[in-house]
C-alpha atoms as an extended CHARMM CRD file, in Angstrom:
* protein
*
        73  EXT
         1         1  MET       CA             -9.8900000000       16.0530000000       12.9390000000  PROA      1               0.0000000000
         2         2  ASN       CA             -8.5170000000       12.5160000000       13.0580000000  PROA      2               0.0000000000
         3         3  ILE       CA             -4.8040000000       11.8960000000       12.6210000000  PROA      3               0.0000000000
         4         4  ILE       CA             -4.0740000000        8.7460000000       10.6230000000  PROA      4               0.0000000000
         5         5  GLU       CA             -0.5860000000        7.3130000000       10.8820000000  PROA      5               0.0000000000
         6         6  VAL       CA              0.7070000000        5.7310000000        7.6840000000  PROA      6               0.0000000000
         7         7  ILE       CA              3.6020000000        3.3820000000        8.3540000000  PROA      7               0.0000000000
         8         8  VAL       CA              6.1750000000        3.4440000000        5.5520000000  PROA      8               0.0000000000
         9         9  GLU       CA              8.7000000000        0.6390000000        5.1290000000  PROA      9               0.0000000000
        10        10  ASN       CA             11.5240000000       -0.1680000000        2.7600000000  PROA      10              0.0000000000
        11        11  ALA       CA             10.3720000000       -2.9350000000        0.4010000000  PROA      11              0.0000000000
        12        12  GLY       CA             13.6510000000       -3.4670000000       -1.4320000000  PROA      12              0.0000000000
        13        13  SER       CA             13.2900000000       -1.7280000000       -4.7740000000  PROA      13              0.0000000000
        14        14  ASN       CA             10.4570000000        0.5290000000       -3.5930000000  PROA      14              0.0000000000
        15        15  LEU       CA              8.4940000000        1.5850000000       -0.5160000000  PROA      15              0.0000000000
        16        16  SER       CA              5.4080000000        0.0230000000        0.9940000000  PROA      16              0.0000000000
        17        17  ALA       CA              2.9270000000        1.6590000000        3.3310000000  PROA      17              0.0000000000
        18        18  TYR       CA             -0.0830000000        0.6900000000        5.4020000000  PROA      18              0.0000000000
        19        19  VAL       CA             -2.5100000000        1.9670000000        7.9980000000  PROA      19              0.0000000000
        20        20  ASP       CA             -2.3470000000       -0.2960000000       11.0430000000  PROA      20              0.0000000000
        21        21  GLY       CA             -5.7090000000       -1.8710000000       11.7860000000  PROA      21              0.0000000000
        22        22  LEU       CA             -7.2630000000       -1.0120000000        8.4290000000  PROA      22              0.0000000000
        23        23  PRO       CA             -7.2180000000       -2.8840000000        5.0990000000  PROA      23              0.0000000000
        24        24  ILE       CA             -5.3020000000       -0.0500000000        3.4390000000  PROA      24              0.0000000000
        25        25  VAL       CA             -1.9230000000       -0.7470000000        1.8240000000  PROA      25              0.0000000000
        26        26  THR       CA              0.0520000000        0.6760000000       -1.0750000000  PROA      26              0.0000000000
        27        27  VAL       CA              3.4840000000        0.8460000000       -2.6800000000  PROA      27              0.0000000000
        28        28  GLY       CA              5.4430000000        3.6180000000       -4.3550000000  PROA      28              0.0000000000
        29        29  ASP       CA              8.8750000000        4.7310000000       -5.4720000000  PROA      29              0.0000000000
        30        30  SER       CA              8.9800000000        7.8460000000       -3.2630000000  PROA      30              0.0000000000
        31        31  LEU       CA              7.2470000000        9.3940000000       -0.2750000000  PROA      31              0.0000000000
        32        32  ILE       CA              5.2580000000       11.5940000000       -2.6600000000  PROA      32              0.0000000000
        33        33  ASP       CA              4.0360000000        8.4560000000       -4.4620000000  PROA      33              0.0000000000
        34        34  ILE       CA              3.1710000000        6.8610000000       -1.1210000000  PROA      34              0.0000000000
        35        35  LYS       CA              1.1270000000        9.8500000000        0.0170000000  PROA      35              0.0000000000
        36        36  ASN       CA             -0.7720000000       10.0590000000       -3.2860000000  PROA      36              0.0000000000
        37        37  ASN       CA             -1.3230000000        6.3020000000       -3.4030000000  PROA      37              0.0000000000
        38        38  ILE       CA             -2.4950000000        6.0360000000        0.1930000000  PROA      38              0.0000000000
        39        39  TYR       CA             -5.1650000000        8.6820000000       -0.4830000000  PROA      39              0.0000000000
        40        40  GLU       CA             -6.2850000000        6.6080000000       -3.4780000000  PROA      40              0.0000000000
        41        41  ALA       CA             -6.3090000000        3.4360000000       -1.3470000000  PROA      41              0.0000000000
        42        42  ILE       CA             -8.4370000000        5.1920000000        1.2870000000  PROA      42              0.0000000000
        43        43  ASP       CA            -10.8750000000        6.3500000000       -1.4070000000  PROA      43              0.0000000000
        44        44  LEU       CA            -11.1570000000        2.7740000000       -2.7040000000  PROA      44              0.0000000000
        45        45  TYR       CA            -11.7510000000        1.4920000000        0.8300000000  PROA      45              0.0000000000
        46        46  LEU       CA            -14.5030000000        4.0630000000        1.4170000000  PROA      46              0.0000000000
        47        47  GLU       CA            -16.1220000000        3.2320000000       -1.9400000000  PROA      47              0.0000000000
        48        48  SER       CA            -16.0570000000       -0.4620000000       -1.0640000000  PROA      48              0.0000000000
        49        49  CYS       CA            -17.6830000000        0.2230000000        2.2950000000  PROA      49              0.0000000000
        50        50  LYS       CA            -20.4150000000        2.1900000000        0.5700000000  PROA      50              0.0000000000
        51        51  GLU       CA            -21.0080000000       -0.5460000000       -2.0320000000  PROA      51              0.0000000000
        52        52  LEU       CA            -21.1210000000       -3.2480000000        0.6620000000  PROA      52              0.0000000000
        53        53  ASN       CA            -23.3130000000       -1.0770000000        2.8810000000  PROA      53              0.0000000000
        54        54  ILE       CA            -20.9100000000       -1.2760000000        5.8180000000  PROA      54              0.0000000000
        55        55  LYS       CA            -19.7490000000        1.5200000000        8.0540000000  PROA      55              0.0000000000
        56        56  PRO       CA            -16.1210000000        2.5440000000        7.4760000000  PROA      56              0.0000000000
        57        57  ASP       CA            -13.7050000000        2.6850000000       10.3670000000  PROA      57              0.0000000000
        58        58  GLY       CA            -14.3150000000        5.6820000000       12.6210000000  PROA      58              0.0000000000
        59        59  MET       CA            -10.8680000000        7.1270000000       11.8760000000  PROA      59              0.0000000000
        60        60  LEU       CA            -12.0040000000        7.8220000000        8.3220000000  PROA      60              0.0000000000
        61        61  GLN       CA            -15.3190000000        9.4360000000        9.1630000000  PROA      61              0.0000000000
        62        62  GLY       CA            -15.1890000000       13.1820000000        8.8190000000  PROA      62              0.0000000000
        63        63  ASP       CA            -11.9760000000       15.1130000000        8.3630000000  PROA      63              0.0000000000
        64        64  TYR       CA             -8.6220000000       13.4100000000        8.7100000000  PROA      64              0.0000000000
        65        65  GLU       CA             -4.9580000000       14.1590000000        8.2070000000  PROA      65              0.0000000000
        66        66  LEU       CA             -2.3060000000       11.6720000000        7.1200000000  PROA      66              0.0000000000
        67        67  ILE       CA              1.0240000000       11.5370000000        8.9260000000  PROA      67              0.0000000000
        68        68  LEU       CA              3.7860000000        9.4700000000        7.3070000000  PROA      68              0.0000000000
        69        69  ASN       CA              5.7810000000        7.4750000000        9.8570000000  PROA      69              0.0000000000
        70        70  THR       CA              9.1700000000        6.8000000000        8.2410000000  PROA      70              0.0000000000
        71        71  ASP       CA             10.8840000000        5.3230000000       11.3210000000  PROA      71              0.0000000000
        72        72  LYS       CA             11.2370000000        1.9380000000        9.5670000000  PROA      72              0.0000000000
        73        73  LEU       CA             13.0950000000        3.3020000000        6.5250000000  PROA      73              0.0000000000
């Protein structure tokens, strides 16, 4: 199982989050929102890869677990 680190930052009036090295970003009002939204962003990324007939990043192939890194909050 791959561990995917999601970096969460304070964005002023909300939170922003991203996966370093991947085109996956999101915003939310809480950590629960961030976790839900990052799963949605990953799904959209995987759908785009499929539509464009490109191989997704290896971290997202197979099973993975998201870990929220809140060190920058």
